[in-house]
mmCIF file of C-alpha atoms in Angstrom:
data_model
loop_
_atom_site.group_PDB
_atom_site.id
_atom_site.type_symbol
_atom_site.label_atom_id
_atom_site.label_comp_id
_atom_site.label_asym_id
_atom_site.label_seq_id
_atom_site.Cartn_x
_atom_site.Cartn_y
_atom_site.Cartn_z
ATOM 1 C CA MET A 1232 30.059 -11.469 -2.442
ATOM 2 C CA ARG A 1233 31.530 -13.943 0.027
ATOM 3 C CA THR A 1234 30.838 -17.942 -0.820
ATOM 4 C CA GLU A 1235 30.957 -18.968 2.691
ATOM 5 C CA THR A 1236 27.887 -20.337 4.509
ATOM 6 C CA LEU A 1237 26.002 -18.772 7.464
ATOM 7 C CA ALA A 1238 26.622 -21.438 9.646
ATOM 8 C CA GLY A 1239 30.376 -20.596 9.149
ATOM 9 C CA ARG A 1240 29.848 -16.938 10.598
ATOM 10 C CA SER A 1241 30.623 -15.823 14.264
ATOM 11 C CA PRO A 1242 27.815 -16.265 16.844
ATOM 12 C CA TYR A 1243 26.963 -13.006 16.678
ATOM 13 C CA ARG A 1244 26.313 -12.886 13.281
ATOM 14 C CA ALA A 1245 24.235 -16.071 13.409
ATOM 15 C CA LEU A 1246 22.397 -14.299 16.211
ATOM 16 C CA SER A 1247 21.923 -11.165 14.052
ATOM 17 C CA ALA A 1248 20.609 -13.802 11.119
ATOM 18 C CA THR A 1249 18.163 -15.394 13.752
ATOM 19 C CA VAL A 1250 16.810 -12.196 14.642
ATOM 20 C CA LEU A 1251 16.329 -10.739 10.953
ATOM 21 C CA ALA A 1252 14.847 -13.964 9.880
ATOM 22 C CA ALA A 1253 12.256 -13.702 12.708
ATOM 23 C CA ALA A 1254 11.354 -9.684 11.903
ATOM 24 C CA THR A 1255 11.063 -10.813 8.305
ATOM 25 C CA LEU A 1256 8.672 -13.584 9.177
ATOM 26 C CA ALA A 1257 6.617 -11.229 11.129
ATOM 27 C CA LEU A 1258 6.123 -8.386 8.797
ATOM 28 C CA THR A 1259 6.004 -10.358 5.332
ATOM 29 C CA ALA A 1260 3.287 -11.820 3.742
ATOM 30 C CA CYS A 1261 3.166 -15.760 3.903
ATOM 31 C CA GLY A 1262 3.463 -17.859 0.571
ATOM 32 C CA GLY A 1263 6.010 -15.147 -0.661
ATOM 33 C CA ALA A 1264 8.193 -16.774 -3.507
ATOM 34 C CA GLU A 1265 11.500 -16.302 -5.062
ATOM 35 C CA VAL A 1266 11.436 -14.376 -8.315
ATOM 36 C CA ALA A 1267 11.834 -16.334 -11.523
ATOM 37 C CA ALA A 1268 14.860 -15.544 -13.731
ATOM 38 C CA PRO A 1269 14.156 -13.881 -17.006
ATOM 39 C CA PRO A 1270 15.750 -15.388 -20.041
ATOM 40 C CA GLN A 1271 19.351 -15.082 -20.226
ATOM 41 C CA ASP A 1272 20.419 -11.936 -21.961
ATOM 42 C CA PRO A 1273 23.594 -13.005 -24.071
ATOM 43 C CA SER A 1274 25.056 -9.656 -23.451
ATOM 44 C CA ALA A 1275 24.724 -9.929 -19.717
ATOM 45 C CA GLY A 1276 27.986 -11.469 -17.981
ATOM 46 C CA ALA A 1277 29.112 -12.150 -14.570
ATOM 47 C CA SER A 1278 29.667 -9.068 -11.852
ATOM 48 C CA THR A 1279 31.907 -6.435 -13.093
ATOM 49 C CA GLN A 1280 33.522 -3.338 -11.349
ATOM 50 C CA ALA A 1281 30.171 -1.744 -12.645
ATOM 51 C CA GLY A 1282 27.975 -4.115 -10.019
ATOM 52 C CA ALA A 1283 26.459 -7.209 -10.265
ATOM 53 C CA ALA A 1284 24.568 -8.786 -13.167
ATOM 54 C CA GLU A 1285 21.086 -8.884 -13.561
ATOM 55 C CA ALA A 1286 19.367 -12.166 -12.617
ATOM 56 C CA ALA A 1287 15.916 -11.416 -12.315
ATOM 57 C CA ARG A 1288 13.436 -8.648 -12.424
ATOM 58 C CA ILE A 1289 11.088 -7.124 -9.442
ATOM 59 C CA GLY A 1290 8.203 -4.975 -9.550
ATOM 60 C CA ALA A 1291 5.945 -6.202 -12.373
ATOM 61 C CA ALA A 1292 2.920 -8.480 -11.607
ATOM 62 C CA GLY A 1293 3.944 -12.173 -10.738
ATOM 63 C CA SER A 1294 7.217 -10.815 -9.809
ATOM 64 C CA GLY A 1295 7.282 -11.010 -5.883
ATOM 65 C CA CYS A 1296 6.513 -7.537 -5.264
ATOM 66 C CA GLU A 1297 3.919 -5.594 -7.337
ATOM 67 C CA LEU A 1298 5.526 -1.870 -7.492
ATOM 68 C CA PRO A 1299 5.322 1.354 -9.501
ATOM 69 C CA VAL A 1300 8.971 0.586 -10.669
ATOM 70 C CA THR A 1301 10.951 -2.530 -11.988
ATOM 71 C CA PHE A 1302 14.625 -3.135 -10.928
ATOM 72 C CA GLY A 1303 17.098 -5.909 -11.550
ATOM 73 C CA LEU A 1304 18.116 -8.330 -8.747
ATOM 74 C CA ALA A 1305 21.346 -9.841 -8.301
ATOM 75 C CA GLU A 1306 21.493 -13.926 -8.161
ATOM 76 C CA SER A 1307 20.105 -15.541 -5.356
ATOM 77 C CA TRP A 1308 18.580 -12.340 -3.684
ATOM 78 C CA GLN A 1309 14.994 -13.550 -2.939
ATOM 79 C CA ALA A 1310 11.760 -10.989 -3.066
ATOM 80 C CA GLU A 1311 8.750 -11.308 -0.909
ATOM 81 C CA ALA A 1312 5.688 -8.652 -0.365
ATOM 82 C CA VAL A 1313 4.964 -7.258 2.936
ATOM 83 C CA ALA A 1314 1.412 -7.601 3.916
ATOM 84 C CA PRO A 1315 -0.490 -4.281 4.817
ATOM 85 C CA MET A 1316 -0.924 -4.029 8.666
ATOM 86 C CA ALA A 1317 -3.753 -2.348 10.425
ATOM 87 C CA PRO A 1318 -2.598 0.885 12.331
ATOM 88 C CA ASP A 1319 -2.823 -0.491 15.483
ATOM 89 C CA ASP A 1320 -0.903 -3.669 15.060
ATOM 90 C CA PRO A 1321 1.997 -3.564 17.438
ATOM 91 C CA LEU A 1322 4.540 -4.432 14.456
ATOM 92 C CA ALA A 1323 3.001 -1.464 12.043
ATOM 93 C CA GLU A 1324 5.626 0.758 13.110
ATOM 94 C CA LEU A 1325 8.340 -1.401 11.942
ATOM 95 C CA ALA A 1326 7.193 -1.262 8.545
ATOM 96 C CA ARG A 1327 6.866 2.620 8.450
ATOM 97 C CA ARG A 1328 9.455 5.108 8.620
ATOM 98 C CA GLY A 1329 8.294 8.747 8.164
ATOM 99 C CA PRO A 1330 5.928 9.056 5.605
ATOM 100 C CA LEU A 1331 7.137 5.595 3.810
ATOM 101 C CA THR A 1332 5.724 2.272 4.273
ATOM 102 C CA MET A 1333 7.457 -0.859 3.609
ATOM 103 C CA VAL A 1334 5.808 -2.976 0.654
ATOM 104 C CA CYS A 1335 8.716 -5.374 -0.035
ATOM 105 C CA GLU A 1336 11.775 -6.887 1.245
ATOM 106 C CA ILE A 1337 14.483 -8.494 -0.749
ATOM 107 C CA ASP A 1338 16.606 -10.880 1.481
ATOM 108 C CA ALA A 1339 20.069 -11.333 1.023
ATOM 109 C CA LYS A 1340 20.668 -14.685 2.931
ATOM 110 C CA PRO A 1341 20.268 -17.123 0.000
ATOM 111 C CA ALA A 1342 23.218 -15.124 -1.570
ATOM 112 C CA GLY A 1343 25.059 -15.433 1.462
ATOM 113 C CA ASN A 1344 24.685 -12.174 3.488
ATOM 114 C CA ILE A 1345 22.920 -10.914 6.383
ATOM 115 C CA GLY A 1346 20.389 -7.810 5.266
ATOM 116 C CA PHE A 1347 17.993 -6.725 3.090
ATOM 117 C CA LEU A 1348 17.235 -4.491 0.211
ATOM 118 C CA ARG A 1349 13.740 -2.520 1.300
ATOM 119 C CA VAL A 1350 11.173 -0.843 -0.892
ATOM 120 C CA TRP A 1351 9.138 1.693 0.559
ATOM 121 C CA THR A 1352 6.066 3.495 -0.931
ATOM 122 C CA GLY A 1353 4.519 6.974 0.256
ATOM 123 C CA ASP A 1354 1.812 9.183 -1.087
ATOM 124 C CA GLY A 1355 2.810 12.592 -2.754
ATOM 125 C CA GLY A 1356 5.587 14.759 -1.252
ATOM 126 C CA GLN A 1357 8.946 15.332 -2.855
ATOM 127 C CA ALA A 1358 12.012 12.913 -2.865
ATOM 128 C CA ARG A 1359 14.252 14.412 -0.386
ATOM 129 C CA ALA A 1360 11.718 15.447 2.168
ATOM 130 C CA SER A 1361 10.613 11.876 1.956
ATOM 131 C CA LEU A 1362 14.147 10.761 2.647
ATOM 132 C CA GLU A 1363 14.753 13.157 5.341
ATOM 133 C CA ALA A 1364 11.464 12.098 7.369
ATOM 134 C CA PHE A 1365 12.611 8.529 6.584
ATOM 135 C CA LEU A 1366 15.949 8.845 8.400
ATOM 136 C CA GLY A 1367 14.405 10.329 11.616
ATOM 137 C CA THR A 1368 16.815 11.266 14.183
ATOM 138 C CA GLU A 1369 18.862 8.413 14.868
ATOM 139 C CA ALA A 1370 20.670 8.950 11.595
ATOM 140 C CA ARG A 1371 24.516 10.300 11.722
ATOM 141 C CA GLU A 1372 26.104 12.438 8.950
ATOM 142 C CA PRO A 1373 23.469 12.405 6.100
ATOM 143 C CA ALA A 1374 24.695 13.279 2.706
ATOM 144 C CA TYR A 1375 22.223 14.160 -0.166
ATOM 145 C CA THR A 1376 22.907 13.804 -3.755
ATOM 146 C CA GLU A 1377 20.870 14.889 -6.378
ATOM 147 C CA LEU A 1378 20.684 12.539 -9.320
ATOM 148 C CA ARG A 1379 18.497 10.809 -12.199
ATOM 149 C CA ILE A 1380 17.116 7.335 -11.790
ATOM 150 C CA GLY A 1381 14.983 5.534 -14.323
ATOM 151 C CA ASP A 1382 14.952 9.062 -16.254
ATOM 152 C CA ARG A 1383 13.342 10.579 -13.458
ATOM 153 C CA PRO A 1384 14.879 13.163 -10.911
ATOM 154 C CA ALA A 1385 15.613 11.299 -7.798
ATOM 155 C CA VAL A 1386 17.811 11.803 -4.324
ATOM 156 C CA GLU A 1387 20.008 9.520 -2.833
ATOM 157 C CA VAL A 1388 21.112 9.555 1.014
ATOM 158 C CA THR A 1389 24.517 8.066 2.425
ATOM 159 C CA TYR A 1390 24.235 8.006 6.396
ATOM 160 C CA GLN A 1391 25.708 6.374 9.565
ATOM 161 C CA THR A 1392 23.580 4.234 11.964
ATOM 162 C CA LYS A 1393 24.491 2.111 14.909
ATOM 163 C CA SER A 1394 25.106 -1.652 14.432
ATOM 164 C CA ALA A 1395 22.709 -4.096 15.699
ATOM 165 C CA LEU A 1396 25.881 -6.132 16.711
ATOM 166 C CA ASP A 1397 27.744 -3.519 18.665
ATOM 167 C CA ASP A 1398 27.881 -0.154 19.567
ATOM 168 C CA GLY A 1399 29.945 1.139 16.505
ATOM 169 C CA MET A 1400 28.325 2.929 13.636
ATOM 170 C CA LYS A 1401 27.853 1.447 10.198
ATOM 171 C CA PRO A 1402 27.310 2.920 6.891
ATOM 172 C CA GLU A 1403 23.419 2.800 4.962
ATOM 173 C CA ARG A 1404 22.218 4.271 2.077
ATOM 174 C CA ALA A 1405 18.671 4.967 0.255
ATOM 175 C CA PHE A 1406 17.380 6.384 -2.811
ATOM 176 C CA ALA A 1407 14.018 7.773 -3.724
ATOM 177 C CA VAL A 1408 12.342 8.854 -7.067
ATOM 178 C CA GLN A 1409 8.925 10.156 -7.711
ATOM 179 C CA THR A 1410 6.163 8.273 -9.848
ATOM 180 C CA ALA A 1411 2.682 8.847 -10.797
ATOM 181 C CA ARG A 1412 1.641 6.734 -7.629
ATOM 182 C CA GLY A 1413 3.861 8.635 -5.152
ATOM 183 C CA ILE A 1414 7.451 8.237 -3.888
ATOM 184 C CA VAL A 1415 9.200 4.844 -4.169
ATOM 185 C CA ALA A 1416 12.581 4.462 -1.814
ATOM 186 C CA VAL A 1417 14.496 1.476 -2.057
ATOM 187 C CA SER A 1418 17.200 1.005 1.148
ATOM 188 C CA LEU A 1419 20.245 -1.209 1.610
ATOM 189 C CA ASP A 1420 19.748 -2.341 5.348
ATOM 190 C CA SER A 1421 22.859 -4.301 6.537
ATOM 191 C CA ALA A 1422 23.787 -5.921 9.807
ATOM 192 C CA ASP A 1423 27.376 -4.406 9.847
ATOM 193 C CA SER A 1424 29.611 -2.439 7.837
ATOM 194 C CA GLU A 1425 31.409 -5.560 6.301
ATOM 195 C CA GLU A 1426 27.768 -6.890 5.017
ATOM 196 C CA HIS A 1427 27.144 -3.304 3.700
ATOM 197 C CA THR A 1428 30.000 -3.398 1.539
ATOM 198 C CA GLU A 1429 29.173 -7.025 0.156
ATOM 199 C CA MET A 1430 25.927 -6.143 -0.299
ATOM 200 C CA LEU A 1431 26.479 -2.751 -1.923
ATOM 201 C CA PRO A 1432 26.560 -4.054 -5.944
ATOM 202 C CA ALA A 1433 23.035 -5.274 -5.384
ATOM 203 C CA TYR A 1434 22.010 -1.935 -4.313
ATOM 204 C CA GLU A 1435 23.556 -0.599 -7.250
ATOM 205 C CA LEU A 1436 22.326 -2.782 -9.888
ATOM 206 C CA ALA A 1437 18.504 -1.924 -8.324
ATOM 207 C CA LYS A 1438 19.739 1.884 -8.816
ATOM 208 C CA ARG A 1439 21.195 1.570 -12.256
ATOM 209 C CA THR A 1440 18.120 -0.664 -13.827
ATOM 210 C CA LEU A 1441 15.304 0.805 -12.203
ATOM 211 C CA THR A 1442 12.545 1.694 -14.718
ATOM 212 C CA VAL A 1443 9.393 3.791 -13.577
ATOM 213 C CA THR A 1444 6.114 1.981 -15.001
ATOM 214 C CA ARG A 1445 3.291 3.785 -13.105
#
């Protein structure tokens, strides 16, 4: 994770940050608060090759986003619930991909990156089918992996999509797990390939620490 400030980035990244911030304000509920860090576990250290260390936990009541799962957040990442939107709201399509609806947005900007972890939920269905519909037709080279997350069968997909900064392609990924309340998916949405690489430990932390609670 880089320590440079957003102000030190190129004009293109500054523009990207502005656009992403504006979209976030339109999509998220007012009054979101940064997740409070839990008491420190003496066994928890700094980030290692296995991924980022857990600095807070999201998903429980009062954590910023109430979800059917909980998982760890990397240091300084800030979570905010996404307010439900009426179907005729012009912004509603931005918060829905296939059968999944965005319910939580976890911002990387306080940690020095441009992008988000986003949590999506949907009723019923299978994890892989939900991810396939989630990707739609714009994703390139999707590769699916069957695995277990939170002691539940799950599916992860890696794929390529067009960068918002240029005409090049950038990597993205998401995983989905089935709960008693339906499908929960977590996606890593970054501005470009470099940001994707730097944000990946936080995504891996969420996958590694996820627990299904409902």
